[in-house]
Coordinates of N, CA, C and O and ligand atoms in Angstrom, one line a residue:
M1 N -20.9 1.5 -4.4 CA -21.4 1.4 -5.7 C -20.4 1.8 -6.8 O -19.7 2.8 -6.6
G2 N -20.2 1.0 -7.8 CA -19.1 1.3 -8.8 C -19.6 2.3 -9.8 O -20.8 2.7 -9.8
F3 N -18.6 2.8 -10.6 CA -19.0 3.8 -11.6 C -19.4 3.0 -12.9 O -18.9 1.9 -13.2
T4 N -20.2 3.6 -13.7 CA -20.6 3.0 -15.0 C -19.5 3.4 -16.0 O -18.7 4.3 -15.8
E5 N -19.4 2.6 -17.0 CA -18.4 2.9 -18.1 C -18.6 4.3 -18.6 O -17.6 5.0 -18.9
E6 N -19.9 4.7 -18.7 CA -20.1 6.1 -19.3 C -19.6 7.2 -18.3 O -19.0 8.1 -18.8
Q7 N -19.8 6.9 -17.0 CA -19.2 7.9 -16.0 C -17.7 8.0 -16.1 O -17.1 9.1 -16.1
I8 N -17.1 6.8 -16.2 CA -15.6 6.8 -16.3 C -15.2 7.6 -17.6 O -14.3 8.4 -17.6
R9 N -15.9 7.2 -18.7 CA -15.6 7.8 -20.0 C -15.7 9.3 -19.9 O -14.8 10.1 -20.4
T10 N -16.7 9.8 -19.3 CA -16.9 11.3 -19.2 C -15.9 11.9 -18.3 O -15.3 12.9 -18.6
F11 N -15.6 11.3 -17.2 CA -14.6 11.9 -16.2 C -13.2 12.0 -16.9 O -12.5 13.0 -16.7
Y12 N -12.8 10.9 -17.6 CA -11.5 10.9 -18.1 C -11.3 11.6 -19.5 O -10.2 11.7 -19.9
A13 N -12.4 12.0 -20.1 CA -12.4 12.3 -21.5 C -11.3 13.3 -21.9 O -10.7 13.2 -22.9
D14 N -11.1 14.4 -21.1 CA -10.2 15.4 -21.5 C -9.0 15.6 -20.6 O -8.3 16.6 -20.6
K15 N -8.8 14.6 -19.7 CA -7.7 14.7 -18.8 C -6.4 13.9 -19.2 O -6.6 12.7 -19.6
Y16 N -5.3 14.5 -19.1 CA -4.0 13.8 -19.5 C -3.6 12.8 -18.4 O -3.4 11.6 -18.7
L17 N -3.5 13.2 -17.1 CA -3.2 12.3 -16.0 C -2.0 11.5 -16.3 O -2.0 10.3 -16.0
P18 N -0.9 12.1 -16.8 CA 0.3 11.2 -17.2 C 1.1 10.9 -16.0 O 1.1 11.5 -15.0
L19 N 2.0 9.9 -16.2 CA 3.0 9.6 -15.2 C 3.9 10.9 -15.1 O 4.0 11.6 -16.1
S20 N 4.5 11.1 -14.0 CA 5.4 12.2 -13.8 C 6.7 11.9 -14.6 O 6.9 10.7 -15.0
R21 N 7.5 12.9 -14.9 CA 8.7 12.6 -15.6 C 9.6 11.6 -14.9 O 10.2 10.7 -15.5
N22 N 9.7 11.8 -13.6 CA 10.5 10.8 -12.8 C 10.0 9.4 -12.9 O 10.7 8.4 -13.0
Q23 N 8.7 9.3 -12.8 CA 8.1 7.9 -12.8 C 8.3 7.3 -14.2 O 8.7 6.1 -14.3
A24 N 8.1 8.1 -15.2 CA 8.3 7.6 -16.6 C 9.8 7.2 -16.8 O 10.1 6.2 -17.4
A25 N 10.7 8.1 -16.3 CA 12.1 7.8 -16.5 C 12.5 6.6 -15.7 O 13.4 5.8 -16.2
F26 N 12.0 6.4 -14.6 CA 12.2 5.2 -13.8 C 11.8 3.9 -14.5 O 12.5 2.9 -14.6
L27 N 10.6 4.0 -15.1 CA 10.1 2.8 -15.9 C 11.0 2.6 -17.1 O 11.2 1.4 -17.5
H28 N 11.4 3.7 -17.7 CA 12.3 3.6 -18.9 C 13.6 2.8 -18.5 O 14.0 1.9 -19.2
L29 N 14.2 3.2 -17.4 CA 15.4 2.5 -16.9 C 15.1 1.0 -16.6 O 15.9 0.2 -17.0
T30 N 14.0 0.8 -15.9 CA 13.6 -0.6 -15.6 C 13.5 -1.4 -16.9 O 14.1 -2.5 -17.0
A31 N 12.7 -0.9 -17.8 CA 12.5 -1.6 -19.1 C 13.8 -1.9 -19.8 O 14.0 -2.9 -20.5
R32 N 14.7 -0.9 -19.8 CA 16.0 -1.0 -20.5 C 16.8 -2.1 -19.9 O 17.4 -2.9 -20.5
S33 N 16.8 -2.1 -18.5 CA 17.7 -3.0 -17.8 C 17.2 -4.5 -18.0 O 18.0 -5.4 -18.0
M34 N 15.9 -4.6 -18.1 CA 15.4 -6.0 -18.3 C 15.2 -6.4 -19.8 O 14.8 -7.5 -20.1
G35 N 15.6 -5.5 -20.7 CA 15.5 -5.8 -22.1 C 14.1 -6.0 -22.5 O 13.8 -6.8 -23.4
A36 N 13.2 -5.2 -22.0 CA 11.7 -5.5 -22.3 C 11.4 -5.2 -23.7 O 11.8 -4.2 -24.3
R37 N 10.7 -6.2 -24.3 CA 10.3 -6.0 -25.7 C 8.8 -6.2 -25.9 O 8.2 -6.0 -26.9
S38 N 8.2 -6.7 -24.8 CA 6.7 -6.9 -24.8 C 6.2 -6.1 -23.6 O 6.4 -6.6 -22.4
I39 N 5.5 -5.0 -23.8 CA 5.0 -4.2 -22.8 C 3.5 -4.0 -23.0 O 3.1 -3.8 -24.1
V40 N 2.8 -4.0 -21.9 CA 1.3 -3.8 -21.9 C 1.0 -2.7 -21.0 O 1.5 -2.6 -19.9
E41 N 0.1 -1.8 -21.5 CA -0.3 -0.6 -20.7 C -1.8 -0.6 -20.6 O -2.5 -0.5 -21.6
F42 N -2.3 -0.6 -19.4 CA -3.7 -0.3 -19.2 C -3.9 1.2 -18.8 O -3.4 1.6 -17.8
G43 N -4.5 1.9 -19.8 CA -4.6 3.4 -19.5 C -3.6 4.1 -20.3 O -2.5 4.5 -19.8
T44 N -3.9 4.4 -21.6 CA -2.9 5.1 -22.5 C -3.1 6.6 -22.5 O -2.1 7.3 -22.7
S45 N -4.3 7.0 -22.2 CA -4.6 8.5 -22.3 C -4.2 9.1 -23.6 O -4.5 8.5 -24.7
F46 N -3.4 10.2 -23.5 CA -2.9 10.8 -24.8 C -1.6 10.3 -25.3 O -1.0 10.8 -26.2
G47 N -1.1 9.2 -24.6 CA 0.1 8.5 -25.1 C 1.4 8.9 -24.6 O 2.5 8.5 -25.1
I48 N 1.5 9.7 -23.5 CA 2.8 10.1 -22.9 C 3.6 8.9 -22.4 O 4.7 8.7 -22.8
S49 N 3.0 8.1 -21.6 CA 3.7 6.9 -21.1 C 4.0 6.0 -22.2 O 5.1 5.3 -22.3
T50 N 3.1 5.9 -23.2 CA 3.3 5.0 -24.3 C 4.5 5.4 -25.1 O 5.3 4.5 -25.5
I51 N 4.8 6.7 -25.3 CA 5.9 7.1 -26.0 C 7.2 6.7 -25.2 O 8.2 6.2 -25.8
W52 N 7.2 6.9 -23.9 CA 8.4 6.6 -23.1 C 8.7 5.1 -23.3 O 9.8 4.6 -23.5
L53 N 7.6 4.3 -23.2 CA 7.8 2.8 -23.3 C 8.2 2.3 -24.7 O 9.0 1.4 -24.8
A54 N 7.6 3.0 -25.7 CA 7.9 2.6 -27.0 C 9.4 2.9 -27.4 O 10.1 2.2 -28.1
A55 N 9.8 4.0 -26.8 CA 11.2 4.5 -27.1 C 12.2 3.4 -26.5 O 13.2 3.1 -27.1
V56 N 11.8 2.8 -25.3 CA 12.7 1.8 -24.8 C 12.6 0.5 -25.5 O 13.6 -0.2 -25.6
V57 N 11.5 0.2 -26.0 CA 11.3 -1.0 -26.8 C 12.2 -0.9 -28.0 O 12.9 -1.9 -28.4
R58 N 12.2 0.3 -28.6 CA 13.1 0.5 -29.8 C 14.6 0.3 -29.4 O 15.4 -0.4 -30.1
E59 N 15.0 0.9 -28.2 CA 16.4 0.7 -27.8 C 16.7 -0.7 -27.5 O 17.9 -1.1 -27.7
N60 N 15.7 -1.5 -27.1 CA 16.0 -2.9 -26.7 C 16.0 -3.8 -28.0 O 16.1 -5.0 -27.8
G61 N 15.8 -3.2 -29.1 CA 16.0 -4.0 -30.4 C 14.7 -4.3 -31.1 O 14.6 -5.0 -32.0
G62 N 13.6 -3.7 -30.5 CA 12.3 -3.9 -31.2 C 11.3 -4.7 -30.4 O 11.7 -5.5 -29.5
G63 N 10.0 -4.6 -30.7 CA 9.0 -5.3 -29.9 C 7.7 -4.5 -30.0 O 7.5 -3.7 -30.9
K64 N 6.9 -4.6 -29.0 CA 5.6 -3.9 -29.0 C 5.2 -3.4 -27.7 O 5.3 -4.1 -26.7
V65 N 4.6 -2.2 -27.7 CA 3.8 -1.7 -26.5 C 2.4 -1.8 -26.9 O 1.9 -1.2 -27.9
I66 N 1.6 -2.6 -26.2 CA 0.1 -2.7 -26.5 C -0.5 -1.8 -25.4 O -0.4 -2.1 -24.2
G67 N -1.1 -0.7 -25.9 CA -1.8 0.2 -25.0 C -3.3 0.0 -25.1 O -3.7 -0.6 -26.1
T68 N -4.1 0.5 -24.2 CA -5.5 0.4 -24.3 C -6.1 1.7 -23.7 O -5.7 2.2 -22.7
E69 N -7.2 2.2 -24.5 CA -7.8 3.4 -24.0 C -9.3 3.3 -24.3 O -9.7 3.0 -25.4
L70 N -10.0 3.7 -23.3 CA -11.5 3.6 -23.3 C -12.1 4.7 -24.2 O -13.1 4.5 -24.8
V71 N -11.5 5.9 -24.1 CA -12.1 7.1 -24.7 C -11.6 7.2 -26.2 O -10.4 7.4 -26.4
P72 N -12.5 7.0 -27.2 CA -12.0 7.0 -28.6 C -11.2 8.2 -29.0 O -10.1 8.0 -29.7
E73 N -11.6 9.4 -28.6 CA -10.8 10.6 -29.0 C -9.4 10.6 -28.4 O -8.4 11.0 -29.1
K74 N -9.3 10.1 -27.2 CA -7.9 10.0 -26.6 C -7.1 8.9 -27.3 O -5.9 9.2 -27.6
A75 N -7.7 7.8 -27.7 CA -7.0 6.8 -28.4 C -6.5 7.3 -29.8 O -5.3 7.1 -30.2
R76 N -7.4 8.1 -30.4 CA -7.0 8.7 -31.7 C -5.8 9.7 -31.6 O -4.8 9.6 -32.3
R77 N -5.9 10.5 -30.5 CA -4.8 11.5 -30.4 C -3.5 10.8 -29.9 O -2.4 11.2 -30.2
A78 N -3.7 9.7 -29.1 CA -2.5 9.0 -28.6 C -1.7 8.4 -29.8 O -0.5 8.5 -30.0
R79 N -2.5 7.8 -30.8 CA -1.9 7.3 -32.0 C -1.1 8.4 -32.8 O 0.0 8.2 -33.3
A80 N -1.8 9.6 -32.8 CA -1.2 10.7 -33.6 C 0.1 11.1 -32.9 O 1.1 11.4 -33.5
H81 N 0.1 11.2 -31.5 CA 1.3 11.6 -30.8 C 2.4 10.5 -31.0 O 3.6 10.9 -31.2
V82 N 2.1 9.3 -31.0 CA 3.1 8.2 -31.2 C 3.7 8.3 -32.6 O 4.9 8.2 -32.7
E83 N 2.8 8.6 -33.5 CA 3.3 8.7 -34.9 C 4.2 9.9 -35.0 O 5.3 9.8 -35.6
E84 N 3.8 11.0 -34.4 CA 4.7 12.2 -34.4 C 6.1 11.9 -33.8 O 7.1 12.5 -34.2
A85 N 6.1 11.0 -32.8 CA 7.4 10.7 -32.2 C 8.1 9.6 -33.0 O 9.2 9.2 -32.6
G86 N 7.6 9.2 -34.1 CA 8.2 8.2 -35.0 C 8.3 6.8 -34.4 O 9.2 6.1 -34.7
L87 N 7.3 6.5 -33.6 CA 7.4 5.2 -32.9 C 6.2 4.3 -33.2 O 6.0 3.2 -32.5
S88 N 5.5 4.6 -34.2 CA 4.3 3.8 -34.5 C 4.5 2.3 -34.7 O 3.7 1.5 -34.3
E89 N 5.7 1.9 -35.3 CA 5.9 0.5 -35.5 C 6.1 -0.3 -34.2 O 6.0 -1.5 -34.2
Y90 N 6.3 0.4 -33.1 CA 6.4 -0.3 -31.8 C 5.2 -0.2 -30.9 O 5.2 -0.6 -29.8
V91 N 4.1 0.3 -31.5 CA 2.9 0.6 -30.7 C 1.6 0.1 -31.3 O 1.4 0.3 -32.5
E92 N 0.8 -0.5 -30.5 CA -0.6 -0.9 -31.0 C -1.5 -0.3 -29.9 O -1.4 -0.7 -28.7
I93 N -2.4 0.6 -30.2 CA -3.3 1.1 -29.2 C -4.7 0.5 -29.5 O -5.3 0.7 -30.5
R94 N -5.2 -0.3 -28.5 CA -6.5 -0.9 -28.6 C -7.5 0.0 -28.0 O -7.4 0.4 -26.8
E95 N -8.6 0.2 -28.7 CA -9.6 1.1 -28.2 C -10.7 0.3 -27.6 O -11.2 -0.7 -28.1
G96 N -11.2 0.7 -26.4 CA -12.3 0.0 -25.7 C -11.9 -0.3 -24.2 O -10.9 0.2 -23.7
N97 N -12.7 -1.1 -23.6 CA -12.5 -1.5 -22.2 C -11.4 -2.5 -22.1 O -11.4 -3.6 -22.7
A98 N -10.4 -2.1 -21.3 CA -9.2 -3.0 -21.2 C -9.5 -4.4 -20.8 O -8.8 -5.4 -21.2
L99 N -10.6 -4.6 -20.1 CA -11.0 -5.9 -19.7 C -11.3 -6.8 -20.9 O -11.1 -8.0 -20.8
D100 N -11.7 -6.2 -22.0 CA -12.0 -6.9 -23.2 C -10.8 -6.9 -24.1 O -10.3 -7.9 -24.7
T101 N -10.2 -5.7 -24.3 CA -9.2 -5.5 -25.3 C -7.9 -6.1 -25.0 O -7.1 -6.4 -25.9
L102 N -7.6 -6.4 -23.7 CA -6.3 -7.0 -23.3 C -6.5 -8.5 -23.0 O -5.5 -9.1 -22.7
R103 N -7.7 -9.0 -23.2 CA -7.9 -10.4 -22.8 C -7.1 -11.3 -23.7 O -6.6 -12.3 -23.2
D104 N -6.9 -11.0 -25.0 CA -6.2 -12.0 -25.8 C -4.8 -11.6 -26.0 O -4.1 -12.2 -27.0
V105 N -4.2 -10.8 -25.2 CA -2.8 -10.5 -25.3 C -2.0 -11.8 -25.1 O -2.3 -12.6 -24.1
E106 N -1.0 -12.0 -25.9 CA -0.2 -13.2 -25.7 C 1.1 -12.9 -25.0 O 1.7 -11.9 -25.2
G107 N 1.4 -13.8 -24.0 CA 2.6 -13.7 -23.3 C 3.8 -14.2 -24.1 O 3.6 -14.7 -25.2
P108 N 5.0 -14.1 -23.6 CA 5.3 -13.6 -22.2 C 5.4 -12.1 -22.3 O 6.0 -11.5 -23.2
V109 N 4.8 -11.4 -21.3 CA 4.8 -10.0 -21.2 C 5.9 -9.6 -20.2 O 6.0 -10.2 -19.1
D110 N 6.8 -8.7 -20.6 CA 7.9 -8.3 -19.7 C 7.5 -7.3 -18.7 O 7.9 -7.3 -17.5
L111 N 6.7 -6.3 -19.1 CA 6.3 -5.2 -18.2 C 4.9 -4.8 -18.4 O 4.4 -4.7 -19.6
F112 N 4.2 -4.7 -17.3 CA 2.8 -4.3 -17.3 C 2.6 -3.0 -16.6 O 2.8 -3.0 -15.3
L113 N 2.2 -1.9 -17.3 CA 1.9 -0.7 -16.6 C 0.4 -0.6 -16.4 O -0.4 -0.5 -17.3
N114 N 0.0 -0.7 -15.1 CA -1.4 -0.7 -14.7 C -1.9 0.7 -14.3 O -1.8 1.0 -13.1
D115 N -2.3 1.5 -15.3 CA -2.4 2.9 -15.0 C -3.8 3.4 -15.5 O -3.9 4.5 -16.0
G116 N -4.8 2.6 -15.4 CA -6.1 3.1 -15.8 C -6.9 3.5 -14.6 O -6.5 4.1 -13.7
F117 N -8.2 3.0 -14.6 CA -9.1 3.3 -13.5 C -8.7 2.5 -12.3 O -8.7 1.2 -12.4
P118 N -8.4 3.1 -11.1 CA -7.9 2.3 -10.0 C -8.8 1.2 -9.5 O -8.3 0.1 -9.1
M119 N -10.1 1.3 -9.7 CA -11.0 0.3 -9.2 C -10.8 -1.0 -10.1 O -11.3 -2.1 -9.6
L120 N -10.2 -0.9 -11.2 CA -10.0 -2.1 -12.1 C -8.6 -2.6 -12.0 O -8.3 -3.6 -12.6
A121 N -7.8 -2.0 -11.1 CA -6.4 -2.4 -11.1 C -6.2 -3.9 -10.8 O -5.4 -4.6 -11.4
L122 N -6.9 -4.3 -9.8 CA -6.7 -5.7 -9.4 C -7.2 -6.7 -10.4 O -6.5 -7.7 -10.7
E123 N -8.4 -6.4 -11.0 CA -8.9 -7.3 -12.0 C -7.9 -7.3 -13.2 O -7.7 -8.4 -13.8
M124 N -7.3 -6.2 -13.5 CA -6.4 -6.2 -14.6 C -5.1 -6.9 -14.3 O -4.6 -7.6 -15.2
L125 N -4.7 -6.8 -13.1 CA -3.5 -7.6 -12.7 C -3.7 -9.1 -12.8 O -2.9 -9.8 -13.3
K126 N -4.9 -9.5 -12.3 CA -5.2 -10.9 -12.4 C -5.3 -11.4 -13.9 O -5.0 -12.5 -14.2
L127 N -5.8 -10.5 -14.7 CA -5.9 -10.8 -16.2 C -4.5 -11.0 -16.8 O -4.2 -11.9 -17.6
M128 N -3.6 -10.1 -16.4 CA -2.2 -10.1 -17.0 C -1.3 -11.1 -16.3 O -0.3 -11.5 -17.0
A129 N -1.5 -11.4 -15.0 CA -0.5 -12.2 -14.3 C -0.1 -13.5 -15.0 O 1.1 -13.7 -15.1
P130 N -1.0 -14.2 -15.5 CA -0.6 -15.5 -16.2 C 0.2 -15.3 -17.4 O 0.8 -16.2 -17.9
K131 N 0.1 -14.1 -18.0 CA 0.8 -13.8 -19.3 C 2.2 -13.2 -19.0 O 2.9 -13.0 -19.9
M132 N 2.5 -12.9 -17.7 CA 3.8 -12.3 -17.5 C 4.8 -13.3 -17.3 O 4.6 -14.4 -16.7
R133 N 6.0 -13.0 -17.8 CA 7.1 -13.9 -17.6 C 7.7 -13.8 -16.2 O 7.5 -12.8 -15.5
E134 N 8.4 -14.8 -15.8 CA 9.0 -14.8 -14.5 C 10.0 -13.7 -14.5 O 10.8 -13.5 -15.4
G135 N 10.0 -12.9 -13.4 CA 10.9 -11.7 -13.3 C 10.3 -10.5 -14.0 O 10.9 -9.4 -14.0
G136 N 9.1 -10.7 -14.7 CA 8.4 -9.5 -15.3 C 8.0 -8.6 -14.2 O 7.8 -8.9 -13.0
V137 N 7.7 -7.3 -14.6 CA 7.4 -6.3 -13.7 C 6.0 -5.7 -13.9 O 5.6 -5.5 -15.1
A138 N 5.3 -5.6 -12.9 CA 3.9 -4.9 -12.9 C 4.0 -3.6 -12.1 O 4.5 -3.7 -10.9
V139 N 3.5 -2.6 -12.6 CA 3.6 -1.3 -11.9 C 2.2 -0.6 -11.9 O 1.5 -0.6 -12.9
A140 N 1.9 -0.1 -10.7 CA 0.6 0.7 -10.6 C 1.0 2.0 -9.9 O 1.7 2.0 -8.9
N141 N 0.4 3.0 -10.4 CA 0.7 4.4 -10.0 C -0.4 4.8 -9.0 O -1.5 4.3 -8.9
N142 N 0.0 5.8 -8.1 CA -1.0 6.5 -7.2 C -1.5 5.6 -6.1 O -2.6 5.9 -5.5
V143 N -0.7 4.6 -5.7 CA -1.3 3.7 -4.7 C -1.2 4.3 -3.3 O -1.9 3.8 -2.4
V144 N -0.5 5.4 -3.1 CA -0.5 6.1 -1.8 C -1.6 7.2 -1.9 O -2.5 7.3 -1.0
T145 N -1.6 8.0 -3.0 CA -2.6 9.0 -3.1 C -4.1 8.5 -3.0 O -4.9 9.0 -2.4
F146 N -4.3 7.4 -3.7 CA -5.6 6.7 -3.7 C -5.6 5.4 -2.9 O -6.0 4.4 -3.4
K147 N -5.0 5.5 -1.7 CA -4.8 4.3 -0.9 C -6.1 3.5 -0.8 O -6.0 2.3 -0.9
A148 N -7.2 4.1 -0.5 CA -8.4 3.4 -0.2 C -8.8 2.6 -1.4 O -9.3 1.4 -1.3
D149 N -8.5 3.1 -2.6 CA -8.9 2.3 -3.9 C -8.0 1.2 -4.1 O -8.3 0.3 -4.9
Y150 N -6.8 1.2 -3.5 CA -5.8 0.1 -3.8 C -5.6 -0.9 -2.6 O -4.7 -1.7 -2.7
V151 N -6.5 -0.9 -1.7 CA -6.4 -1.8 -0.5 C -6.4 -3.2 -1.0 O -5.5 -4.0 -0.7
E152 N -7.4 -3.6 -1.9 CA -7.4 -5.0 -2.3 C -6.3 -5.3 -3.2 O -5.7 -6.5 -3.1
Y153 N -5.8 -4.4 -4.0 CA -4.7 -4.6 -4.9 C -3.4 -4.9 -4.1 O -2.7 -5.9 -4.3
M154 N -3.2 -4.1 -3.0 CA -2.0 -4.3 -2.2 C -2.1 -5.5 -1.4 O -1.1 -6.2 -1.2
T155 N -3.3 -5.8 -0.9 CA -3.5 -7.1 -0.1 C -3.2 -8.3 -1.0 O -2.5 -9.3 -0.5
Y156 N -3.6 -8.2 -2.2 CA -3.4 -9.3 -3.2 C -1.9 -9.5 -3.4 O -1.4 -10.7 -3.4
L157 N -1.2 -8.5 -3.5 CA 0.3 -8.6 -3.8 C 1.0 -9.1 -2.6 O 2.1 -9.8 -2.7
E158 N 0.5 -8.8 -1.4 CA 1.2 -9.3 -0.2 C 1.1 -10.8 0.1 O 1.8 -11.4 0.8
E159 N 0.1 -11.4 -0.6 CA -0.1 -12.9 -0.4 C 0.9 -13.6 -1.3 O 0.7 -13.6 -2.5
P160 N 1.9 -14.3 -0.7 CA 2.9 -15.0 -1.6 C 2.4 -15.9 -2.6 O 2.9 -16.0 -3.7
A161 N 1.3 -16.6 -2.3 CA 0.7 -17.6 -3.2 C 0.2 -16.9 -4.5 O 0.1 -17.6 -5.5
N162 N 0.0 -15.6 -4.5 CA -0.4 -15.0 -5.7 C 0.7 -14.7 -6.7 O 0.5 -14.2 -7.8
G163 N 2.0 -15.0 -6.3 CA 3.1 -15.0 -7.2 C 3.7 -13.6 -7.6 O 4.2 -13.4 -8.7
F164 N 3.7 -12.7 -6.6 CA 4.4 -11.5 -6.8 C 5.3 -11.1 -5.6 O 5.0 -11.5 -4.5
R165 N 6.4 -10.4 -5.8 CA 7.1 -9.7 -4.7 C 7.1 -8.2 -5.0 O 7.3 -7.8 -6.2
S166 N 6.8 -7.5 -4.0 CA 6.4 -6.0 -4.3 C 7.0 -5.1 -3.3 O 7.3 -5.5 -2.1
M167 N 7.1 -3.9 -3.7 CA 7.4 -2.8 -2.7 C 6.7 -1.5 -3.3 O 6.4 -1.4 -4.5
V168 N 6.5 -0.5 -2.5 CA 6.0 0.8 -3.0 C 7.2 1.7 -3.1 O 7.9 2.0 -2.1
V169 N 7.5 2.1 -4.3 CA 8.6 3.1 -4.5 C 8.0 4.5 -4.2 O 7.0 4.9 -4.7
P170 N 8.8 5.2 -3.3 CA 8.2 6.5 -2.8 C 8.2 7.7 -3.7 O 8.7 8.7 -3.4
F171 N 7.8 7.5 -5.0 CA 7.5 8.7 -5.8 C 6.3 9.4 -5.1 O 5.5 8.8 -4.4
E172 N 6.0 10.6 -5.6 CA 5.0 11.4 -4.9 C 3.6 10.7 -4.8 O 3.0 10.9 -3.7
D173 N 3.2 10.0 -5.8 CA 1.9 9.3 -5.7 C 2.0 7.9 -5.2 O 0.9 7.3 -5.0
G174 N 3.2 7.4 -5.1 CA 3.3 6.0 -4.6 C 3.2 5.0 -5.8 O 2.2 4.9 -6.4
L175 N 4.3 4.4 -6.1 CA 4.4 3.5 -7.3 C 4.5 2.0 -6.8 O 5.5 1.7 -6.2
A176 N 3.5 1.2 -6.9 CA 3.6 -0.2 -6.5 C 4.4 -0.9 -7.6 O 4.0 -1.0 -8.7
Y177 N 5.5 -1.5 -7.2 CA 6.5 -2.1 -8.1 C 6.5 -3.6 -7.7 O 6.9 -4.0 -6.6
S178 N 6.1 -4.4 -8.6 CA 6.0 -5.9 -8.3 C 6.7 -6.7 -9.4 O 6.6 -6.4 -10.6
I179 N 7.3 -7.8 -8.9 CA 8.0 -8.7 -9.7 C 7.3 -10.0 -9.7 O 6.9 -10.5 -8.7
R180 N 7.1 -10.6 -10.9 CA 6.4 -11.9 -11.0 C 7.3 -13.0 -10.6 O 8.4 -13.1 -11.1
V181 N 6.9 -13.8 -9.6 CA 7.7 -14.9 -9.2 C 6.8 -16.2 -9.3 O 5.6 -16.1 -9.3
R182 N 7.5 -17.3 -9.5 CA 6.7 -18.6 -9.6 C 7.4 -19.6 -8.7 O 8.4 -19.4 -8.1
G183 N 6.8 -20.8 -8.7 CA 7.4 -21.9 -8.0 C 7.5 -21.8 -6.5 O 6.7 -21.2 -5.9
R184 N 8.7 -22.2 -6.0 CA 8.9 -22.2 -4.5 C 8.8 -20.8 -3.9 O 8.3 -20.6 -2.9
E185 N 9.3 -19.8 -4.7 CA 9.3 -18.4 -4.2 C 7.8 -18.0 -3.9 O 7.6 -17.1 -3.0
A186 N 6.9 -18.4 -4.7 CA 5.5 -18.0 -4.5 C 4.7 -18.9 -3.7 O 3.5 -18.7 -3.6
A187 N 5.3 -19.8 -3.0 CA 4.6 -20.8 -2.2 C 3.7 -20.2 -1.1 O 4.0 -19.2 -0.6
Ligands
LIG1 C1 -4.1 7.9 -15.5 S1 -4.6 8.0 -17.2 C2 -3.3 7.2 -18.0 C3 -2.1 8.0 -18.2 C4 -1.1 7.5 -19.1 N1 -0.6 6.1 -18.7 C5 0.1 8.4 -19.2 O1 1.1 8.2 -18.3 O2 0.2 9.2 -20.1 C6 -5.9 6.7 -17.2 C7 -6.5 6.4 -18.5 O3 -7.2 5.2 -18.4 C8 -8.3 5.2 -19.2 N2 -9.2 4.1 -18.8 C9 -10.0 4.1 -17.6 N3 -10.7 3.0 -17.5 C10 -10.4 2.3 -18.6 C11 -10.8 1.0 -19.1 N4 -11.7 0.3 -18.5 N5 -10.3 0.6 -20.3 C12 -9.4 1.3 -21.0 N6 -9.0 2.5 -20.6 C13 -9.4 3.0 -19.4 C14 -8.9 6.6 -19.0 O4 -9.7 7.0 -20.1 C15 -7.6 7.4 -18.9 O5 -7.3 8.0 -20.1

């Protein structure tokens, strides 16, 4: 049985659950090396990962991080943290269920951080995949810690026809790192 939106909202309401410093620094390097200017984040929380990603968008010459957060108070505080960091012009935080708020994101997306509720990770990946540019990167955190919740996600990535090449980077929680491929590579 799945969780209701209200249960998720209550559980996550006051928890930061941020990427670790290493994970965030790794994403920062990745985004810098690929010149990412269009980044989408499922699960903004209080904005820690958003700040890392917005800082790299600024370094890359400008662009946008579109974040999304279900809990209104967290979205409000994330915006305040981003503003305090002087990065507001590079960030848009959409409040609500990511399945709705990220539906009209326009590609090409360079980097997708899939860091919300694990049970939605695969649905979110399927939503974002067509918007990702070739060579774009999708990242999901905690795939080892919450292995059972990510079985379908990992199985999906392993199927070449779904258009990704992946590995799990062995950070403490396990970071699924996937590159969008198309054409013959994804056959
Ligand atoms: C692991 S935390 C994100 C941490 C953040 N990326 C960071 O590193 O600072 C997950 C967040 O996803 C949010 N979330 C869960 N389900 C969601 C949904 N369906 N739509 C939008 N946000 C959601 C939760 O409220 C929670 O704040």
